PDB file of C-alpha atoms in Angstrom:
ATOM      1  CA  MET G 178      90.828  86.428 100.402  1.00 90.00           C
ATOM      2  CA  ARG G 179      87.610  85.690  98.494  1.00 92.00           C
ATOM      3  CA  LYS G 180      85.880  84.631 102.261  1.00 93.00           C
ATOM      4  CA  HIS G 181      87.470  87.963 103.771  1.00 95.00           C
ATOM      5  CA  PHE G 182      85.575  89.659 100.474  1.00 96.00           C
ATOM      6  CA  ALA G 183      82.219  88.056 101.639  1.00 96.00           C
ATOM      7  CA  ASN G 184      82.842  89.611 105.310  1.00 96.00           C
ATOM      8  CA  ILE G 185      83.274  92.978 103.947  1.00 97.00           C
ATOM      9  CA  CYS G 186      80.202  92.803 101.699  1.00 97.00           C
ATOM     10  CA  LYS G 187      78.276  91.566 104.742  1.00 96.00           C
ATOM     11  CA  ASN G 188      79.419  94.387 106.694  1.00 96.00           C
ATOM     12  CA  ILE G 189      78.807  97.086 104.023  1.00 97.00           C
ATOM     13  CA  VAL G 190      75.359  96.201 103.343  1.00 97.00           C
ATOM     14  CA  THR G 191      74.352  96.454 106.827  1.00 97.00           C
ATOM     15  CA  THR G 192      75.994 100.085 107.248  1.00 97.00           C
ATOM     16  CA  ASP G 193      75.347 101.697 103.913  1.00 97.00           C
ATOM     17  CA  ASN G 194      71.798 101.066 102.505  1.00 97.00           C
ATOM     18  CA  THR G 195      73.062 102.353  99.124  1.00 98.00           C
ATOM     19  CA  SER G 196      75.381  99.388  98.661  1.00 98.00           C
ATOM     20  CA  THR G 197      74.174  96.798  96.593  1.00 98.00           C
ATOM     21  CA  ILE G 198      75.599  93.388  95.066  1.00 97.00           C
ATOM     22  CA  LEU G 199      75.597  91.865  91.847  1.00 97.00           C
ATOM     23  CA  LEU G 200      77.033  88.574  90.990  1.00 96.00           C
ATOM     24  CA  GLY G 201      77.688  86.967  87.771  1.00 94.00           C
ATOM     25  CA  ASP G 202      76.954  83.243  89.094  1.00 90.00           C
ATOM     26  CA  ILE G 203      80.069  83.075  91.105  1.00 87.00           C
ATOM     27  CA  SER G 204      80.588  82.936  94.674  1.00 86.00           C
ATOM     28  CA  HIS G 205      76.872  82.834  95.431  1.00 85.00           C
ATOM     29  CA  TYR G 206      77.344  80.041  98.168  1.00 88.00           C
ATOM     30  CA  LEU G 207      79.884  82.539  99.931  1.00 90.00           C
ATOM     31  CA  LEU G 208      77.748  85.631  99.875  1.00 94.00           C
ATOM     32  CA  LYS G 209      74.478  83.788 101.436  1.00 94.00           C
ATOM     33  CA  GLU G 210      74.722  85.723 104.443  1.00 95.00           C
ATOM     34  CA  THR G 211      74.696  89.145 102.359  1.00 96.00           C
ATOM     35  CA  GLU G 212      72.194  87.981 100.459  1.00 95.00           C
ATOM     36  CA  ALA G 213      69.924  87.240 103.660  1.00 96.00           C
ATOM     37  CA  LEU G 214      70.685  90.680 105.234  1.00 97.00           C
ATOM     38  CA  ALA G 215      69.819  92.450 102.100  1.00 96.00           C
ATOM     39  CA  PRO G 216      67.564  90.460  99.729  1.00 96.00           C
ATOM     40  CA  ASN G 217      66.472  93.481  97.919  1.00 96.00           C
ATOM     41  CA  ARG G 218      69.849  94.915  97.143  1.00 97.00           C
ATOM     42  CA  PHE G 219      71.375  91.325  96.080  1.00 97.00           C
ATOM     43  CA  TYR G 220      71.108  89.822  92.643  1.00 96.00           C
ATOM     44  CA  ASN G 221      72.762  86.956  91.122  1.00 95.00           C
ATOM     45  CA  ILE G 222      72.574  88.239  87.305  1.00 95.00           C
ATOM     46  CA  GLY G 223      73.957  84.913  86.296  1.00 93.00           C
ATOM     47  CA  ILE G 224      76.128  84.418  83.139  1.00 93.00           C
ATOM     48  CA  CYS G 225      75.467  87.812  81.637  1.00 96.00           C
ATOM     49  CA  GLU G 226      78.079  90.088  82.606  1.00 97.00           C
ATOM     50  CA  GLN G 227      77.494  92.762  79.801  1.00 97.00           C
ATOM     51  CA  SER G 228      74.153  93.117  81.134  1.00 97.00           C
ATOM     52  CA  MET G 229      75.437  93.073  84.787  1.00 97.00           C
ATOM     53  CA  VAL G 230      77.773  96.147  84.111  1.00 98.00           C
ATOM     54  CA  SER G 231      75.130  98.025  82.425  1.00 98.00           C
ATOM     55  CA  LEU G 232      72.358  97.320  84.863  1.00 97.00           C
ATOM     56  CA  ALA G 233      74.938  98.357  87.803  1.00 98.00           C
ATOM     57  CA  SER G 234      75.865 101.781  85.905  1.00 98.00           C
ATOM     58  CA  GLY G 235      72.108 102.679  85.802  1.00 98.00           C
ATOM     59  CA  MET G 236      72.113 101.741  89.538  1.00 98.00           C
ATOM     60  CA  ALA G 237      74.925 104.210  90.193  1.00 98.00           C
ATOM     61  CA  ILE G 238      73.449 106.906  88.408  1.00 98.00           C
ATOM     62  CA  GLU G 239      70.480 106.757  90.799  1.00 97.00           C
ATOM     63  CA  GLY G 240      72.637 106.909  93.621  1.00 97.00           C
ATOM     64  CA  LEU G 241      73.365 103.406  94.723  1.00 98.00           C
ATOM     65  CA  LYS G 242      76.891 101.725  95.052  1.00 98.00           C
ATOM     66  CA  PRO G 243      77.203  98.608  93.138  1.00 98.00           C
ATOM     67  CA  ILE G 244      79.587  95.681  93.808  1.00 98.00           C
ATOM     68  CA  LEU G 245      80.216  93.344  90.817  1.00 98.00           C
ATOM     69  CA  HIS G 246      81.932  90.087  91.405  1.00 97.00           C
ATOM     70  CA  THR G 247      82.650  87.306  89.228  1.00 96.00           C
ATOM     71  CA  ILE G 248      85.823  85.765  87.282  1.00 95.00           C
ATOM     72  CA  SER G 249      88.367  87.903  85.760  1.00 95.00           C
ATOM     73  CA  PRO G 250      88.310  87.235  82.057  1.00 94.00           C
ATOM     74  CA  PHE G 251      84.334  87.179  82.064  1.00 95.00           C
ATOM     75  CA  LEU G 252      84.055  90.476  83.602  1.00 96.00           C
ATOM     76  CA  LEU G 253      86.903  92.452  82.424  1.00 96.00           C
ATOM     77  CA  GLU G 254      87.399  90.885  78.957  1.00 96.00           C
ATOM     78  CA  ARG G 255      83.817  90.153  77.823  1.00 96.00           C
ATOM     79  CA  ALA G 256      82.369  93.162  79.049  1.00 97.00           C
ATOM     80  CA  PHE G 257      85.148  95.717  78.646  1.00 98.00           C
ATOM     81  CA  GLU G 258      82.930  97.652  76.155  1.00 98.00           C
ATOM     82  CA  GLN G 259      80.293  98.022  79.000  1.00 98.00           C
ATOM     83  CA  ILE G 260      82.956  99.027  81.548  1.00 98.00           C
ATOM     84  CA  LYS G 261      84.444 101.397  79.310  1.00 98.00           C
ATOM     85  CA  VAL G 262      81.212 103.257  78.149  1.00 97.00           C
ATOM     86  CA  ASP G 263      78.866 102.453  81.011  1.00 98.00           C
ATOM     87  CA  ILE G 264      80.822 102.873  83.830  1.00 98.00           C
ATOM     88  CA  GLY G 265      84.206 104.494  82.731  1.00 98.00           C
ATOM     89  CA  TYR G 266      83.109 107.319  80.172  1.00 98.00           C
ATOM     90  CA  GLN G 267      80.205 108.406  83.037  1.00 97.00           C
ATOM     91  CA  ASN G 268      82.853 108.063  85.900  1.00 97.00           C
ATOM     92  CA  LEU G 269      80.363 106.279  88.225  1.00 98.00           C
ATOM     93  CA  GLU G 270      81.134 104.588  91.519  1.00 98.00           C
ATOM     94  CA  VAL G 271      80.972 101.291  90.236  1.00 98.00           C
ATOM     95  CA  THR G 272      83.203  98.485  92.334  1.00 98.00           C
ATOM     96  CA  LEU G 273      84.603  95.581  90.378  1.00 98.00           C
ATOM     97  CA  VAL G 274      85.856  92.528  92.080  1.00 98.00           C
ATOM     98  CA  THR G 275      87.259  89.528  90.634  1.00 96.00           C
ATOM     99  CA  VAL G 276      88.992  86.300  91.215  1.00 93.00           C
ATOM    100  CA  GLY G 277      91.072  84.278  88.687  1.00 87.00           C
ATOM    101  CA  GLY G 278      93.583  86.749  87.453  1.00 86.00           C
ATOM    102  CA  THR G 279      96.295  85.284  85.538  1.00 87.00           C
ATOM    103  CA  PHE G 280      96.018  81.668  86.223  1.00 84.00           C
ATOM    104  CA  ASP G 281      94.271  81.145  89.257  1.00 87.00           C
ATOM    105  CA  TYR G 282      92.197  78.756  87.537  1.00 84.00           C
ATOM    106  CA  SER G 283      95.191  77.496  86.260  1.00 85.00           C
ATOM    107  CA  ASP G 284      93.751  73.633  85.320  1.00 85.00           C
ATOM    108  CA  LEU G 285      90.734  75.257  83.654  1.00 85.00           C
ATOM    109  CA  GLY G 286      92.911  76.401  80.693  1.00 84.00           C
ATOM    110  CA  CYS G 287      93.349  79.754  78.697  1.00 84.00           C
ATOM    111  CA  THR G 288      89.401  80.311  78.669  1.00 85.00           C
ATOM    112  CA  HIS G 289      89.588  81.156  82.342  1.00 88.00           C
ATOM    113  CA  HIS G 290      93.004  82.904  82.379  1.00 88.00           C
ATOM    114  CA  CYS G 291      93.348  86.638  82.370  1.00 92.00           C
ATOM    115  CA  TYR G 292      96.978  88.174  81.993  1.00 92.00           C
ATOM    116  CA  GLY G 293      95.886  91.860  81.011  1.00 95.00           C
ATOM    117  CA  ASP G 294      93.203  92.592  83.223  1.00 96.00           C
ATOM    118  CA  ILE G 295      95.380  95.417  84.689  1.00 97.00           C
ATOM    119  CA  ALA G 296      96.441  96.710  81.506  1.00 97.00           C
ATOM    120  CA  LEU G 297      92.617  96.983  80.365  1.00 97.00           C
ATOM    121  CA  MET G 298      91.659  98.676  83.607  1.00 98.00           C
ATOM    122  CA  ARG G 299      94.553 101.270  83.228  1.00 97.00           C
ATOM    123  CA  LEU G 300      93.053 102.325  80.009  1.00 97.00           C
ATOM    124  CA  ILE G 301      89.919 103.305  81.461  1.00 97.00           C
ATOM    125  CA  PRO G 302      90.302 107.167  82.497  1.00 95.00           C
ATOM    126  CA  GLU G 303      89.690 107.405  86.755  1.00 94.00           C
ATOM    127  CA  MET G 304      89.753 103.574  87.059  1.00 98.00           C
ATOM    128  CA  GLN G 305      91.238 102.900  90.711  1.00 98.00           C
ATOM    129  CA  ILE G 306      92.838  99.349  90.513  1.00 98.00           C
ATOM    130  CA  PHE G 307      93.898  97.493  93.410  1.00 98.00           C
ATOM    131  CA  ILE G 308      96.208  94.519  94.097  1.00 97.00           C
ATOM    132  CA  PRO G 309      95.460  93.484  97.567  1.00 97.00           C
ATOM    133  CA  GLY G 310      98.277  91.247  98.705  1.00 96.00           C
ATOM    134  CA  ASN G 311      96.506  89.593 101.758  1.00 96.00           C
ATOM    135  CA  GLU G 312      92.913  89.668 103.609  1.00 96.00           C
ATOM    136  CA  LYS G 313      94.180  92.902 105.767  1.00 96.00           C
ATOM    137  CA  GLU G 314      95.163  94.863 102.661  1.00 97.00           C
ATOM    138  CA  LEU G 315      91.883  93.967 101.072  1.00 97.00           C
ATOM    139  CA  GLU G 316      89.898  95.299 103.708  1.00 97.00           C
ATOM    140  CA  SER G 317      92.082  98.275 104.140  1.00 97.00           C
ATOM    141  CA  LEU G 318      91.957  99.558 100.502  1.00 98.00           C
ATOM    142  CA  PHE G 319      88.280  98.592  99.999  1.00 98.00           C
ATOM    143  CA  LEU G 320      86.957 100.638 103.235  1.00 97.00           C
ATOM    144  CA  GLU G 321      89.671 103.539 102.642  1.00 97.00           C
ATOM    145  CA  ASN G 322      87.941 103.837  98.693  1.00 98.00           C
ATOM    146  CA  TRP G 323      84.409 102.913  99.696  1.00 98.00           C
ATOM    147  CA  GLY G 324      82.341 105.911  98.673  1.00 97.00           C
ATOM    148  CA  ASN G 325      84.685 108.320  97.006  1.00 97.00           C
ATOM    149  CA  GLY G 326      82.673 108.430  93.992  1.00 97.00           C
ATOM    150  CA  LYS G 327      85.045 106.663  91.848  1.00 98.00           C
ATOM    151  CA  PRO G 328      85.116 103.620  89.674  1.00 98.00           C
ATOM    152  CA  LYS G 329      87.067 100.751  91.282  1.00 98.00           C
ATOM    153  CA  TYR G 330      88.976  97.640  90.421  1.00 98.00           C
ATOM    154  CA  PHE G 331      90.040  94.851  93.004  1.00 98.00           C
ATOM    155  CA  ARG G 332      91.950  91.659  91.898  1.00 97.00           C
ATOM    156  CA  LEU G 333      91.860  88.971  94.259  1.00 96.00           C
ATOM    157  CA  SER G 334      93.955  86.022  94.326  1.00 93.00           C
ATOM    158  CA  SER G 335      93.823  82.483  95.829  1.00 88.00           C
ATOM    159  CA  LYS G 336      97.199  83.204  97.375  1.00 91.00           C
ATOM    160  CA  SER G 337      98.095  85.805  99.742  1.00 94.00           C
ATOM    161  CA  HIS G 338     101.863  87.135 101.079  1.00 95.00           C
ATOM    162  CA  ASN G 339     102.714  86.551 104.966  1.00 95.00           C
ATOM    163  CA  GLN G 340     104.355  90.056 105.510  1.00 95.00           C
ATOM    164  CA  ASN G 341     102.814  92.752 107.897  1.00 92.00           C
ATOM    165  CA  ILE G 342     103.198  96.250 106.032  1.00 92.00           C
ATOM    166  CA  LYS G 343     101.083  99.524 106.188  1.00 92.00           C
ATOM    167  CA  ILE G 344      99.980 100.572 102.907  1.00 96.00           C
ATOM    168  CA  LYS G 345      97.762 103.415 101.630  1.00 96.00           C
ATOM    169  CA  THR G 346      96.192 104.275  98.571  1.00 97.00           C
ATOM    170  CA  GLY G 347      98.310 105.617  96.000  1.00 97.00           C
ATOM    171  CA  ASP G 348     101.606 104.738  97.939  1.00 97.00           C
ATOM    172  CA  ILE G 349     104.631 102.716  97.381  1.00 98.00           C
ATOM    173  CA  THR G 350     106.051 101.034 100.645  1.00 97.00           C
ATOM    174  CA  LEU G 351     109.470 100.697 100.995  1.00 97.00           C
ATOM    175  CA  VAL G 352     109.740  97.345 102.893  1.00 97.00           C
ATOM    176  CA  ARG G 353     113.624  97.050 102.518  1.00 97.00           C
ATOM    177  CA  ASN G 354     116.315  99.334 101.178  1.00 97.00           C
ATOM    178  CA  SER G 355     119.188  98.055  99.113  1.00 97.00           C
ATOM    179  CA  ASN G 356     122.815  97.131  99.686  1.00 95.00           C
ATOM    180  CA  ASN G 357     123.670  96.774  95.898  1.00 96.00           C
ATOM    181  CA  ASN G 358     121.563  99.572  94.407  1.00 97.00           C
ATOM    182  CA  LYS G 359     119.209  96.810  93.028  1.00 97.00           C
ATOM    183  CA  PHE G 360     115.471  97.875  93.652  1.00 98.00           C
ATOM    184  CA  VAL G 361     112.368  95.501  92.869  1.00 98.00           C
ATOM    185  CA  PHE G 362     109.079  96.839  92.574  1.00 98.00           C
ATOM    186  CA  VAL G 363     106.704  94.187  93.562  1.00 98.00           C
ATOM    187  CA  THR G 364     102.914  93.635  93.666  1.00 97.00           C
ATOM    188  CA  GLY G 365     100.381  91.393  95.549  1.00 95.00           C
ATOM    189  CA  HIS G 366     101.431  87.989  96.898  1.00 95.00           C
ATOM    190  CA  LEU G 367     105.003  87.869  95.171  1.00 97.00           C
ATOM    191  CA  LEU G 368     106.265  89.710  97.633  1.00 97.00           C
ATOM    192  CA  ASP G 369     106.692  86.675  99.500  1.00 96.00           C
ATOM    193  CA  ASP G 370     108.951  85.584  96.693  1.00 96.00           C
ATOM    194  CA  VAL G 371     111.440  88.633  96.439  1.00 97.00           C
ATOM    195  CA  ILE G 372     111.449  89.264 100.002  1.00 96.00           C
ATOM    196  CA  GLU G 373     113.753  86.253 100.281  1.00 94.00           C
ATOM    197  CA  ILE G 374     116.332  87.512  97.595  1.00 96.00           C
ATOM    198  CA  PRO G 375     119.115  89.073  99.990  1.00 95.00           C
ATOM    199  CA  ASN G 376     120.560  92.634  99.634  1.00 96.00           C
ATOM    200  CA  ILE G 377     117.908  94.053  96.946  1.00 97.00           C
ATOM    201  CA  GLY G 378     115.811  96.834  98.022  1.00 98.00           C
ATOM    202  CA  ILE G 379     112.055  95.971  97.841  1.00 98.00           C
ATOM    203  CA  LEU G 380     109.384  98.406  96.969  1.00 98.00           C
ATOM    204  CA  TYR G 381     105.570  97.051  97.454  1.00 98.00           C
ATOM    205  CA  VAL G 382     102.969  98.558  95.051  1.00 98.00           C
ATOM    206  CA  PRO G 383      98.946  97.893  95.972  1.00 98.00           C
ATOM    207  CA  THR G 384      97.975 100.357  93.791  1.00 98.00           C
ATOM    208  CA  LEU G 385      98.205  99.860  90.064  1.00 98.00           C
ATOM    209  CA  SER G 386      96.384 102.870  88.553  1.00 97.00           C
ATOM    210  CA  LYS G 387      98.191 106.001  90.041  1.00 95.00           C
ATOM    211  CA  ILE G 388     100.866 106.586  92.202  1.00 97.00           C
ATOM    212  CA  ASN G 389     101.209 109.748  94.670  1.00 97.00           C
ATOM    213  CA  SER G 390     103.518 112.207  93.642  1.00 96.00           C
ATOM    214  CA  GLN G 391     104.999 112.570  97.317  1.00 96.00           C
ATOM    215  CA  SER G 392     105.543 108.682  97.076  1.00 96.00           C
ATOM    216  CA  VAL G 393     107.311 109.214  93.863  1.00 97.00           C
ATOM    217  CA  GLU G 394     109.402 111.760  95.370  1.00 97.00           C
ATOM    218  CA  GLU G 395     110.524 109.878  98.271  1.00 96.00           C
ATOM    219  CA  ILE G 396     111.616 106.786  95.929  1.00 97.00           C
ATOM    220  CA  ASN G 397     113.283 109.045  93.823  1.00 96.00           C
ATOM    221  CA  LYS G 398     115.703 110.036  96.863  1.00 96.00           C
ATOM    222  CA  LEU G 399     116.606 106.398  97.125  1.00 95.00           C
ATOM    223  CA  LEU G 400     117.619 106.180  93.520  1.00 96.00           C
ATOM    224  CA  ASN G 401     120.634 107.218  91.433  1.00 95.00           C
ATOM    225  CA  PRO G 402     121.649 107.140  87.869  1.00 95.00           C
ATOM    226  CA  LYS G 403     123.338 103.810  88.187  1.00 96.00           C
ATOM    227  CA  SER G 404     120.222 102.233  90.027  1.00 97.00           C
ATOM    228  CA  LYS G 405     118.744  98.972  88.797  1.00 97.00           C
ATOM    229  CA  LEU G 406     115.259  98.673  88.308  1.00 98.00           C
ATOM    230  CA  TYR G 407     113.194  95.360  88.184  1.00 98.00           C
ATOM    231  CA  THR G 408     109.287  94.840  88.197  1.00 98.00           C
ATOM    232  CA  VAL G 409     108.084  91.537  89.203  1.00 98.00           C
ATOM    233  CA  GLU G 410     104.337  90.814  88.754  1.00 97.00           C
ATOM    234  CA  ASN G 411     101.670  88.243  88.158  1.00 95.00           C
ATOM    235  CA  HIS G 412     100.519  89.715  84.866  1.00 96.00           C
ATOM    236  CA  SER G 413     101.706  90.555  81.547  1.00 96.00           C
ATOM    237  CA  LYS G 414     104.890  92.494  80.978  1.00 96.00           C
ATOM    238  CA  ASN G 415     102.582  94.737  78.850  1.00 96.00           C
ATOM    239  CA  GLY G 416     100.645  97.093  80.627  1.00 96.00           C
ATOM    240  CA  GLY G 417     100.883  96.309  84.163  1.00 97.00           C
ATOM    241  CA  LEU G 418     103.427  97.262  87.056  1.00 98.00           C
ATOM    242  CA  GLY G 419     106.335  97.596  84.672  1.00 97.00           C
ATOM    243  CA  ASP G 420     104.756 100.367  82.759  1.00 97.00           C
ATOM    244  CA  LEU G 421     103.505 102.022  85.689  1.00 98.00           C
ATOM    245  CA  ILE G 422     107.083 101.999  87.227  1.00 98.00           C
ATOM    246  CA  SER G 423     108.727 102.875  84.030  1.00 96.00           C
ATOM    247  CA  GLN G 424     106.268 105.991  83.497  1.00 95.00           C
ATOM    248  CA  ASN G 425     106.989 107.501  86.891  1.00 96.00           C
ATOM    249  CA  PHE G 426     110.660 106.778  87.264  1.00 95.00           C
ATOM    250  CA  ASN G 427     113.453 107.927  84.829  1.00 90.00           C
ATOM    251  CA  LEU G 428     115.354 104.654  84.465  1.00 94.00           C
ATOM    252  CA  PRO G 429     115.207 101.660  82.698  1.00 96.00           C
ATOM    253  CA  VAL G 430     112.992  98.889  84.071  1.00 97.00           C
ATOM    254  CA  THR G 431     113.539  95.154  83.662  1.00 97.00           C
ATOM    255  CA  ARG G 432     110.318  93.596  83.492  1.00 98.00           C
ATOM    256  CA  ILE G 433     109.568  90.344  85.089  1.00 98.00           C
ATOM    257  CA  GLY G 434     106.258  88.819  84.248  1.00 97.00           C
ATOM    258  CA  LEU G 435     104.333  87.139  81.553  1.00 95.00           C
ATOM    259  CA  ASP G 436     105.511  87.292  78.011  1.00 95.00           C
ATOM    260  CA  ASN G 437     102.905  88.065  75.173  1.00 92.00           C
ATOM    261  CA  LYS G 438     101.244  84.599  74.514  1.00 91.00           C
ATOM    262  CA  PHE G 439      98.946  82.444  75.312  1.00 90.00           C
ATOM    263  CA  ILE G 440      99.568  79.733  77.934  1.00 88.00           C
ATOM    264  CA  THR G 441      98.250  76.654  76.336  1.00 88.00           C
ATOM    265  CA  GLU G 442      99.359  74.295  79.361  1.00 87.00           C
ATOM    266  CA  TYR G 443      97.204  72.682  81.990  1.00 89.00           C
ATOM    267  CA  GLY G 444      98.382  72.273  85.728  1.00 90.00           C
ATOM    268  CA  SER G 445      98.884  73.827  89.223  1.00 91.00           C
ATOM    269  CA  ILE G 446      99.683  77.327  89.612  1.00 90.00           C
ATOM    270  CA  ASP G 447     103.102  77.024  90.122  1.00 91.00           C
ATOM    271  CA  GLU G 448     103.596  74.661  87.458  1.00 93.00           C
ATOM    272  CA  LEU G 449     102.294  77.559  85.181  1.00 91.00           C
ATOM    273  CA  ARG G 450     104.328  79.901  86.740  1.00 93.00           C
ATOM    274  CA  GLU G 451     107.466  77.750  85.763  1.00 94.00           C
ATOM    275  CA  VAL G 452     106.089  77.751  82.316  1.00 92.00           C
ATOM    276  CA  SER G 453     105.711  81.103  82.144  1.00 93.00           C
ATOM    277  CA  GLY G 454     109.165  82.052  83.564  1.00 93.00           C
ATOM    278  CA  ILE G 455     108.117  83.777  86.917  1.00 95.00           C
ATOM    279  CA  SER G 456     108.661  80.965  89.440  1.00 96.00           C
ATOM    280  CA  LYS G 457     110.193  81.948  92.681  1.00 96.00           C
ATOM    281  CA  THR G 458     113.580  80.251  91.239  1.00 96.00           C
ATOM    282  CA  GLN G 459     113.282  82.101  88.007  1.00 97.00           C
ATOM    283  CA  ILE G 460     112.508  85.433  89.683  1.00 97.00           C
ATOM    284  CA  PHE G 461     115.669  84.996  91.374  1.00 96.00           C
ATOM    285  CA  GLU G 462     117.922  83.943  88.856  1.00 96.00           C
ATOM    286  CA  LYS G 463     116.824  87.061  86.708  1.00 96.00           C
ATOM    287  CA  ILE G 464     117.153  89.515  89.511  1.00 96.00           C
ATOM    288  CA  ASN G 465     120.865  88.247  90.158  1.00 91.00           C
ATOM    289  CA  GLU G 466     121.915  87.795  86.579  1.00 82.00           C
TER     290      GLU G 466
END
């Protein structure tokens, strides 16, 4: 997905002279071609994420469209005040793109984990938040929202799902209806896990900031007072998909995500998913309890 992001950047700098790329010393090697195409609109700021956000805000005020890229905890947690005040408060079109959400950098420990990025960004009014599940969705969401004047956050992952579904900003996509009155709202690559659970309804949510009212209306037609709702996310149970669904649908929601604790173990992504209670098997068991 990160390689596809590099291709998007390469195309955007050649078609939009107001675009500019700022890096926090991450993915420089992937964006060499972009730098060569627009050297005067490409900046590796280094490990100075707070300064990078403030620089981007000034650029946006002057009419540029900055794209910022680095690891999730370094950009969103370290520079949250600058994102809140410089980008959010002034409602500027700055696009934040990260890698390493939750524990994609599983073997580097808690300093490189980020379980609450969606929760943080949902605190910023007008911030659009996207979790593309594969390269096609990334391109679709990125280009659909490019130039709309709003601040944006894209959470990229080292994992992708293999489903071919149509998505649109703010919409919930019905992937499969339910045979047992259970509905699972899922985001990102975890779609591949839940789609193997038989009989359940599957609702895919790539936009984590706001659900369109028409989409809420359509989903409500599928539900009844006895429907059981679940959310499955690669994120803390606090502030993410579970809260978004609870706020939009007047039914209890069982959240399947990370508990509010630090993950102190090291290992592969699958090993940390097991430790966190969101492995494929654990998700299956929780939905079928």
